[in-house]
Short mmCIF file of C-alpha atoms and ligand atoms in Angstrom, two decimals:
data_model
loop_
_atom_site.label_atom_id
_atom_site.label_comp_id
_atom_site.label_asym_id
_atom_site.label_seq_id
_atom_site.Cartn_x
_atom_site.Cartn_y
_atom_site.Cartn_z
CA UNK X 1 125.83 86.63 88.47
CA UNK X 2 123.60 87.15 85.57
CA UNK X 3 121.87 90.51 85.00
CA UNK X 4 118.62 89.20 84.87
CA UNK X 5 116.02 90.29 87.86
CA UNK X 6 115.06 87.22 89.57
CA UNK X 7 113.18 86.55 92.43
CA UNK X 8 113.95 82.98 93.32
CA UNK X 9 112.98 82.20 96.84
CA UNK X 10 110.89 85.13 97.02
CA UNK X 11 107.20 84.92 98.16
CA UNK X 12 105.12 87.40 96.25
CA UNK X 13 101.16 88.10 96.91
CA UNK X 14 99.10 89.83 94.66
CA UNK X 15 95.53 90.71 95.23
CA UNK X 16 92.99 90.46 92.26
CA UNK X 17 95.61 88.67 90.66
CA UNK X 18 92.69 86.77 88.58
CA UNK X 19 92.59 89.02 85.34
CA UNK X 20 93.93 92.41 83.95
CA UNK X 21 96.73 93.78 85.64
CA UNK X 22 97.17 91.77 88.80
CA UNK X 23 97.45 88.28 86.14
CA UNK X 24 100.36 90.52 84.37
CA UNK X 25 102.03 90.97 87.78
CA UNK X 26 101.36 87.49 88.66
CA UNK X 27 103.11 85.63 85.40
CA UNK X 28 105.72 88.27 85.53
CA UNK X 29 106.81 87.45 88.48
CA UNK X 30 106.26 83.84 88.29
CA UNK X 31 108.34 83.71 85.28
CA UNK X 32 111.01 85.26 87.48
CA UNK X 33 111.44 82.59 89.77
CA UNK X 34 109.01 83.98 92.61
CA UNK X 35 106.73 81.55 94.66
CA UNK X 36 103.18 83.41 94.13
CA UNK X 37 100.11 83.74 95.76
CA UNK X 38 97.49 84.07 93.28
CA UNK X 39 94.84 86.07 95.14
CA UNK X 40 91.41 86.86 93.61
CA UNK X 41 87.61 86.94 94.88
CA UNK X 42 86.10 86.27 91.39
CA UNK X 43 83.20 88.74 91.54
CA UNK X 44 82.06 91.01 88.88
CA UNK X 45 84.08 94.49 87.99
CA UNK X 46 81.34 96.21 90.05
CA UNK X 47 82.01 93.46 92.97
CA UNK X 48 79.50 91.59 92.71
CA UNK X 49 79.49 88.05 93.43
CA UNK X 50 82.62 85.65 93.68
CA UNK X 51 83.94 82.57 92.67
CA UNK X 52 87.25 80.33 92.34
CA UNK X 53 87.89 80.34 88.59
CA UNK X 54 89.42 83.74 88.02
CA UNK X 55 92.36 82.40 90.01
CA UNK X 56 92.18 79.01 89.80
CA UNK X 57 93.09 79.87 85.47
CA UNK X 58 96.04 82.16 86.41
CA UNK X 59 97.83 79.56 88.83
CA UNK X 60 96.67 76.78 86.05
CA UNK X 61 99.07 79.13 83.54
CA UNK X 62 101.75 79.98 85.91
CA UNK X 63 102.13 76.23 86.46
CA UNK X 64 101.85 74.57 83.22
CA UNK X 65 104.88 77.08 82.51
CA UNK X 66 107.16 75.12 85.27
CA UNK X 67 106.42 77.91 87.70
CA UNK X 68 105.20 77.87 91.61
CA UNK X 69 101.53 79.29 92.54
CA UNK X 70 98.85 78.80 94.63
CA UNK X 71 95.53 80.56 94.11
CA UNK X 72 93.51 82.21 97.10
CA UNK X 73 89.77 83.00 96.79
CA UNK X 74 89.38 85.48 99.95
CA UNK X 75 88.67 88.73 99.44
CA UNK X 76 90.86 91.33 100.57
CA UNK X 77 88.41 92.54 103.17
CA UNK X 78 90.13 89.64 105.05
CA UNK X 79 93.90 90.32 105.02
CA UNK X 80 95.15 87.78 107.50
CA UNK X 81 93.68 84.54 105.45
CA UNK X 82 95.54 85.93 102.11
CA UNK X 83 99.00 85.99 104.20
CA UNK X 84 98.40 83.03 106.00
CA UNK X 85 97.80 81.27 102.83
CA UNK X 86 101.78 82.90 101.77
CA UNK X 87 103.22 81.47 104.82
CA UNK X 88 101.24 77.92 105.42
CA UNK X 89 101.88 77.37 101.37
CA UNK X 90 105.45 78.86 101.02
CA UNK X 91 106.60 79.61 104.72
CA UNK X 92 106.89 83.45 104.09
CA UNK X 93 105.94 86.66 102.40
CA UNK X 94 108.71 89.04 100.70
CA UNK X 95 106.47 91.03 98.49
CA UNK X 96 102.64 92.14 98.07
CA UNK X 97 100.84 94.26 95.52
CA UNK X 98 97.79 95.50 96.61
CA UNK X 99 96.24 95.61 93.25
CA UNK X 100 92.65 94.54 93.23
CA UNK X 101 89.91 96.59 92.65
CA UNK X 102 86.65 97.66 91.45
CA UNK X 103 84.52 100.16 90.65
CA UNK X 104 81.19 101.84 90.75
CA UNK X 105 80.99 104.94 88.87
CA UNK X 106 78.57 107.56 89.29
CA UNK X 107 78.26 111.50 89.01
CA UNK X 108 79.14 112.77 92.59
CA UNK X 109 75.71 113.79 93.69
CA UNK X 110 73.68 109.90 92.89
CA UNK X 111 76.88 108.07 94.72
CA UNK X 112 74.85 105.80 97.28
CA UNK X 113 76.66 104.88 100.62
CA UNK X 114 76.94 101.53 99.39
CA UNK X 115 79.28 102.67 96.16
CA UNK X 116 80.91 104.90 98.51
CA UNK X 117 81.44 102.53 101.11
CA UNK X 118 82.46 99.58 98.85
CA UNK X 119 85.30 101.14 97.04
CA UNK X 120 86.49 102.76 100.22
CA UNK X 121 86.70 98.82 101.58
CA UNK X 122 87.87 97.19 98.88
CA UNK X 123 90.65 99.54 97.79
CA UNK X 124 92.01 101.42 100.47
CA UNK X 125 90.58 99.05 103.89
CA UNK X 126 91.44 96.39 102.05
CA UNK X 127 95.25 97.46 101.22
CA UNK X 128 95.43 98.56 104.54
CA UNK X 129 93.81 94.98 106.17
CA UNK X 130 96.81 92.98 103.45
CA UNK X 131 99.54 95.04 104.07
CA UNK X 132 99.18 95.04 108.27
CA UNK X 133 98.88 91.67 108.05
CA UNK X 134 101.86 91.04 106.33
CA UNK X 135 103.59 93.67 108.19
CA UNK X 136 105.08 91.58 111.69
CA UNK X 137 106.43 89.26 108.89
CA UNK X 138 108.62 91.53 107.00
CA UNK X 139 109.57 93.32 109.72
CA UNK X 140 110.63 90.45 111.45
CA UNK X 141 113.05 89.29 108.10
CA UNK X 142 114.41 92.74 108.18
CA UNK X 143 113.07 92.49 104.24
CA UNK X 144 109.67 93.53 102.76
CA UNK X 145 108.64 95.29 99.08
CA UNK X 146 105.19 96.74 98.55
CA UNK X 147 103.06 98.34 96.02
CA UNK X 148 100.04 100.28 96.53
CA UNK X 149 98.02 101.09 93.47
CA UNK X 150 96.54 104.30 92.85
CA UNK X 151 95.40 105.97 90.14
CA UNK X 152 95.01 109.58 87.63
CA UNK X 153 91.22 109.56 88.82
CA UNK X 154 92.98 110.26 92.64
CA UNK X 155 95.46 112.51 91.51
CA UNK X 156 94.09 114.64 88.56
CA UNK X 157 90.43 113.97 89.49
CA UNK X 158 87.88 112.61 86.98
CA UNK X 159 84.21 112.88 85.99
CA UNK X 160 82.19 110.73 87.46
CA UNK X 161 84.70 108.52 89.96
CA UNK X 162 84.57 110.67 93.20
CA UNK X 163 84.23 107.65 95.74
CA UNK X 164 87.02 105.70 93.90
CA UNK X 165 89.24 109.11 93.27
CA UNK X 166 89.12 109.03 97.13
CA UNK X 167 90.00 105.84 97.84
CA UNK X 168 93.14 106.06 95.04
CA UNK X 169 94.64 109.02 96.43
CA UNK X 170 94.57 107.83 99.79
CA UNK X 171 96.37 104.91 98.95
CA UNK X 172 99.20 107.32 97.46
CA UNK X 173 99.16 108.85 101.03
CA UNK X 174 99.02 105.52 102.76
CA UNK X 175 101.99 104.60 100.75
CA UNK X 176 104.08 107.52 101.45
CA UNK X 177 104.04 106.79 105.36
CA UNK X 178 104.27 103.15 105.38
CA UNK X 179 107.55 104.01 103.31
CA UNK X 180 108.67 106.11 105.48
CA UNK X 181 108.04 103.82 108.71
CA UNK X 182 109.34 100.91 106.77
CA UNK X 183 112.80 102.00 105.99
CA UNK X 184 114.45 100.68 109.06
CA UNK X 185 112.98 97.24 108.78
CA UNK X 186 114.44 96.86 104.96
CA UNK X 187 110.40 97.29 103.86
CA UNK X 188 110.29 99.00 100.53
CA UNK X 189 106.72 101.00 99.11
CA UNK X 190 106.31 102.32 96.09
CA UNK X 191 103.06 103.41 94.60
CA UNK X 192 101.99 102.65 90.76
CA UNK X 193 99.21 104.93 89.14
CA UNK X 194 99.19 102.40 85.85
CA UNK X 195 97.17 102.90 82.96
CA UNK X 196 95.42 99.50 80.84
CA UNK X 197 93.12 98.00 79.02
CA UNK X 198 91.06 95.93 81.11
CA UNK X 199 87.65 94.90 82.22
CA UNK X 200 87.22 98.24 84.33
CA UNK X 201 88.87 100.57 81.70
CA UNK X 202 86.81 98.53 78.27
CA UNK X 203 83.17 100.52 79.23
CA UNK X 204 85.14 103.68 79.20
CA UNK X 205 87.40 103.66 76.41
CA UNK X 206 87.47 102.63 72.89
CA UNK X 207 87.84 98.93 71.76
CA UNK X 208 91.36 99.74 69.83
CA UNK X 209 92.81 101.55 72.90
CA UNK X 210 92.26 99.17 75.39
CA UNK X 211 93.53 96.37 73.19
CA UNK X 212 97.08 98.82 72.53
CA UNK X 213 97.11 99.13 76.48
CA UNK X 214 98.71 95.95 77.32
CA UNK X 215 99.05 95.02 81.33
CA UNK X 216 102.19 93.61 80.26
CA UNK X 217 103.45 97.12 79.29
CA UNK X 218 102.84 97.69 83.54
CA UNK X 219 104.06 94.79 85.11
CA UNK X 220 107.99 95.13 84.41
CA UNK X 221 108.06 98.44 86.50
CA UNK X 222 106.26 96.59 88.98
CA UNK X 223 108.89 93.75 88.94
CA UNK X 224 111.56 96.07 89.39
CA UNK X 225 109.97 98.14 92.06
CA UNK X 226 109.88 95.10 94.44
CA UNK X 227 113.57 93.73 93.23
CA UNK X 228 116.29 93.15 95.94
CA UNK X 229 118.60 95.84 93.89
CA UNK X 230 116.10 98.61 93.77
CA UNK X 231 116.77 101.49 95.90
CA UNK X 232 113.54 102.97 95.17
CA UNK X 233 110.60 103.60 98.33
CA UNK X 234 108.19 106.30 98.76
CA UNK X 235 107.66 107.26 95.41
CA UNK X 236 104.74 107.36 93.04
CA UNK X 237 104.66 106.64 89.35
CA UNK X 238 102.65 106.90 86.35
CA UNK X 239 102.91 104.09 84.08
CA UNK X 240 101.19 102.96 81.08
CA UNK X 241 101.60 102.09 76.86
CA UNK X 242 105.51 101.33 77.79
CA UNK X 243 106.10 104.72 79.72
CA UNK X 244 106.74 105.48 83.04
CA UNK X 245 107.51 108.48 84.98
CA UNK X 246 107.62 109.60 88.63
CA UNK X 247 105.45 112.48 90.27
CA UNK X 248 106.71 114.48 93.03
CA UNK X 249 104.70 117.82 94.39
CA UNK X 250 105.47 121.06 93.17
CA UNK X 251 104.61 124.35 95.46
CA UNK X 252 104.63 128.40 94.57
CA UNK X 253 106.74 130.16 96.44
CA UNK X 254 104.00 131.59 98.04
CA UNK X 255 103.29 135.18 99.86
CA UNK X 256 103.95 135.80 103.92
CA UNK X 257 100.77 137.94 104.59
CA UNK X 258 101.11 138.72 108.29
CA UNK X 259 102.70 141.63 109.11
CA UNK X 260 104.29 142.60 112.46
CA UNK X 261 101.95 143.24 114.81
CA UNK X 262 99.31 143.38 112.33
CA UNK X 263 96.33 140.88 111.87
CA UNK X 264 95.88 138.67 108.67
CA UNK X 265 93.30 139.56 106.24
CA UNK X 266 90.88 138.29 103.99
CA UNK X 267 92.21 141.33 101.73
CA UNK X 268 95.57 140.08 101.86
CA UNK X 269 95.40 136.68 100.43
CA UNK X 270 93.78 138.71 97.70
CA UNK X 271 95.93 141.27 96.93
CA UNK X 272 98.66 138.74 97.01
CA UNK X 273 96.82 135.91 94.81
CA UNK X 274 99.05 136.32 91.96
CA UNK X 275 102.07 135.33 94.05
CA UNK X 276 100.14 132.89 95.90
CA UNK X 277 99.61 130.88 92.92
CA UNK X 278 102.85 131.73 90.67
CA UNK X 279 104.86 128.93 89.90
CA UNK X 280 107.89 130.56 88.23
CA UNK X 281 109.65 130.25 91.72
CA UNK X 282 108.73 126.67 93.13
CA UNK X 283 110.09 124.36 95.09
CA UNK X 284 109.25 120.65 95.66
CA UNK X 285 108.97 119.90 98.98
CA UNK X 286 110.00 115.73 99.61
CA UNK X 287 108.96 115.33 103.19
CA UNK X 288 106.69 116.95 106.07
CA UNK X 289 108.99 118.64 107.78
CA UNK X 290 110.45 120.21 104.79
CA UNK X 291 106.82 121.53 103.55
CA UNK X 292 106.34 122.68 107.41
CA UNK X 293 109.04 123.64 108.78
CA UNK X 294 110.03 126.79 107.44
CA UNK X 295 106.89 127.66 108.59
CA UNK X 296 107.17 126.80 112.33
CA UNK X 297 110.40 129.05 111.73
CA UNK X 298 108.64 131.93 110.51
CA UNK X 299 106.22 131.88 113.16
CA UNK X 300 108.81 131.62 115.55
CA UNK X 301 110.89 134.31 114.05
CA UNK X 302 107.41 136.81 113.85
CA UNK X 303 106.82 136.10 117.31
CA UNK X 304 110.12 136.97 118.76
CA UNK X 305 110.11 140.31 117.05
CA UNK X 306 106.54 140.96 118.09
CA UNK X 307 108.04 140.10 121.48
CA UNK X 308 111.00 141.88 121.35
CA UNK X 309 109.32 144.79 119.72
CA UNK X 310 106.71 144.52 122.92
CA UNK X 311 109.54 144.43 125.51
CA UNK X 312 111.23 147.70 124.36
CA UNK X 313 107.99 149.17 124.44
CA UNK X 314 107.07 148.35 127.59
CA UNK X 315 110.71 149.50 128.80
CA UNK X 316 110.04 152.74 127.07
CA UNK X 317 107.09 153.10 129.21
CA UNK X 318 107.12 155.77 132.02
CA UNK X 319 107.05 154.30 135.40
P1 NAI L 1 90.45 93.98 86.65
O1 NAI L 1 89.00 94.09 86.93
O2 NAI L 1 90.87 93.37 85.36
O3 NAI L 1 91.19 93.23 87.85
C1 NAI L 1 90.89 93.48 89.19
C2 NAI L 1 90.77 92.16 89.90
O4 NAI L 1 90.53 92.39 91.30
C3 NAI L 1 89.61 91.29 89.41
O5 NAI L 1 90.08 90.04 88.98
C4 NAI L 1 88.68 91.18 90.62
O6 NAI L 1 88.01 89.93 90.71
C5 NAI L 1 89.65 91.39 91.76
N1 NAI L 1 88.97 91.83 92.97
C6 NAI L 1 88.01 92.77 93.07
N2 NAI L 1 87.61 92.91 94.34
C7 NAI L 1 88.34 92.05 95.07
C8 NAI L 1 88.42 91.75 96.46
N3 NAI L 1 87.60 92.35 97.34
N4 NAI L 1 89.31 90.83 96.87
C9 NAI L 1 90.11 90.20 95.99
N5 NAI L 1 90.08 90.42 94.65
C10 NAI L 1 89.21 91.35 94.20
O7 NAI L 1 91.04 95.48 86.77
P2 NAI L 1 92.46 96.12 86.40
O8 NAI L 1 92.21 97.19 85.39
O9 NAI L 1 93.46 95.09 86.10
O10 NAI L 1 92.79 96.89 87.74
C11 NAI L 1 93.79 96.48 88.66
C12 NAI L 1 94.07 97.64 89.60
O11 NAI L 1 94.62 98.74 88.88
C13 NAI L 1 92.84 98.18 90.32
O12 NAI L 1 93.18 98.55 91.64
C14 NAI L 1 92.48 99.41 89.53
O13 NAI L 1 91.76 100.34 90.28
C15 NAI L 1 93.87 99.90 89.16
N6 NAI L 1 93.89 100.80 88.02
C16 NAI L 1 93.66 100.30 86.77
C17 NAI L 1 93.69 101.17 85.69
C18 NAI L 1 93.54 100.69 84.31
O14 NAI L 1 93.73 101.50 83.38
N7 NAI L 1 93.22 99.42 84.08
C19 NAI L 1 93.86 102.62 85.88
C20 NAI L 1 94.17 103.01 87.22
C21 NAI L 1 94.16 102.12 88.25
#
C-alpha cells in the first residue's frame, strides 16, 4: 500500500467550490482520486447575483487533468439538491466541506437585518441545511467526514464583522456536537478557521499578502482531516501561510464564592476577581460534562452540609 492519501471511490462535496479556497479543496481532492461535486452559486463576494461559470471553470480544470467532477449551481440555502446531485451523479456522499461564504461588513451599529440575516443563512443555515441533508446517507454507510469552516473574526472577534463573527463561531459550536453525535455512525467533523488570500480577504489586506496566502497552503489539512486514516473529530484548527495548529479552551481555576449557609454577593465576585480571572492554575476542559460537572458536585456537596448542618440543628432544638 503506498503512503500516499487517496480518496479513490470517495464522493466529496464542497460548497463555493467556484474560486478561493473551496477550488483549492476541490483540485486537491480531485487530484487524489475523489469523485467531486463542484458546488458554487456564482454570485458576487457580497452575494449578490449568481451564475454557472464559477463552477462550470473548476470542474473544466479538474477534468482536463483526468479527474471526476460535476459542477452544481444551487445555493446552499437548498441542501437537499447539492446532495442529490452527489448521489444521482456518483451514487453517494463520503465527505462535505461546508466552505462557501460571503460577507457584508459593517461597524456593528449600521448592520441592516438583511446583512445580518444573509450571513446568518448562508454560512451557518446553510451548513446546517448541507450537512442534514447528507446526514441519513453517512449514517446509513456507517462512514461520513465533515468540515465546518469558521473563522478568527468568530473566535478572537474583529472590527467591523459582528453578523459574520456570529455566524463563524457558531459553526465551531455546530461542529463540536455534530462530532460528538457522529462518532457512532463512523461520521468524522472537524472545524478549519483558515487564513487566505482571496476575493473576500483582497479589500482588506494588502496586494503582496494576499498573493503570499496561497489556498493551496489550506487545502492539504483539509485533505487529511477527511482521510479514512485520520483519527481526528471534534477539533478546531487554525490554518494558514503553511501552519496549522489546534485550539482547545483554556479556564482559571476560578473562586467558589458561596459560603455555607451564606448568600452570594455582588461583593464577592469582586473581592475574588483576581482569582476569578488568574490563569496560572488552568485547566482545559474537553467536554460538557467535564466543564459542568464538578459543579453539579459542588452544589451537591454545599447542599448536603447545609442540610446536614440544618438537621443537627433542628435536633438540638428543645422540644
Ligand atoms: P471566495 O469568495 O473566494 O469563495 C467563496 C465561494 O462561495 C464563492 O465562489 C461564492 O460564489 C460561493 N458562495 C457564496 N455564497 C454561496 C451560496 N449561498 N451557495 C453556494 N456557493 C456560495 O472566499 P474564500 O476566501 O475562499 O472563503 C471560503 C470560506 O473560508 C468562507 O466560508 C470564508 O468565510 C472562510 N474564510 C476565509 C478566510 C480567508 O482568509 N480567505 C478567513 C476565514 C474564513
Amino acid at each position: 500500500m503506498s503512503d500516499t492519501l487517496r480518496f479513490d471511490g470517495k464522493v466529496v462535496l464542497i460548497t463555493g467550490a467556484g474560486n478561493g479556497l473551496g477550488k483549492a479543496y476541490a483540485l486537491a481532492f480531485a487530484e487524489r482520486g475523489a469523485s467531486v461535486v463542484v458546488n458554487d452559486l456564482g454570485g458576487s463576494a457580497t452575494g449578490v447575483g449568481k451564475g454557472s461559470k464559477a463552477a462550470d471553470l473548476v470542474v473544466q480544470e479538474i477534468v482536463s487533468k483526468g479527474g471526476k467532477a460535476v459542477a452544481n449551481y444551487d445555493s446552499v440555502e437548498d441542501g437537499e439538491k447539492l446532495v442529490k446531485t452527489a448521489l444521482d451523479t456518483f451514487g453517494k456522499i463520503d465527505v462535505v466541506i461546508n466552505n462557501a461564504g460571503i460577507l457584508r461588513d459593517k461597524s456593528f451599529a449600521r448592520i441592516s437585518d438583511e446583512d445580518w440575516d444573509i450571513i446568518q443563512r448562508v454560512h451557518l443555515r446553510g451548513s446546517f441545511l448541507v450537512t442534514r441533508a447528507a446526514w441519513p446517507h453517512m449514517k446509513e454507510q456507517g462512514y461520513g467526514r465533515i468540515i465546518f469552516v469558521s473563522s478568527s473574526a468568530g473566535i478572537y472577534g474583529n472590527f467591523g464583522q459582528a453578523n459574520y463573527s456570529a455566524a463563524k463561531l457558531g459553526l465551531a459550536g455546530l461542529s463540536n456536537t455534530v462530532a460528538l453525535e457522529g462518532k457512532k455512525y463512523g461520521i468524522q467533523c472537524n472545524c478549519i478557521a483558515p487564513i487566505a488570500g482571496s476575493r473576500l480577504t483582497e479589500t482588506v489586506m494588502p496586494k503582496e499578502i494576499v498573493q503570499a496566502l496561497k489556498p493551496e497552503y489550506v487545502a492539504p489539512v483539509v485533505v487529511y482531516l477527511c482521510h479514512d486514516t485520520c483519527q481526528e473529530t471534534g477539533g478546531l484548527f487554525e490554518v494558514g501561510a503553511g501552519w496549522v495548529g489546534k485550539l482547545r479552551w483554556e479556564r482559571t481555576e476560578g473562586a467558589v464564592l458561596r459560603q455555607k449557609n451564606k448568600t452570594i454577593t455582588a461583593e464577592a465576585v469582586r473581592d475574588n476577581w483576581a482569582k476569578i480571572t488568574d490563569f496560572s492554575q488552568s485547566t482545559h476542559p474537553r467536554s460538557n460534562q467535564e466543564s459542568s460537572g464538578f459543579m453539579i458536585q459542588l452544589v451537591n456537596g454545599m447542599d448536603q452540609e447545609e442540610k446536614e448542618a440544618q438537621e443537627a440543628a433542628n435536633s438540638n432544638d428543645p422540644v
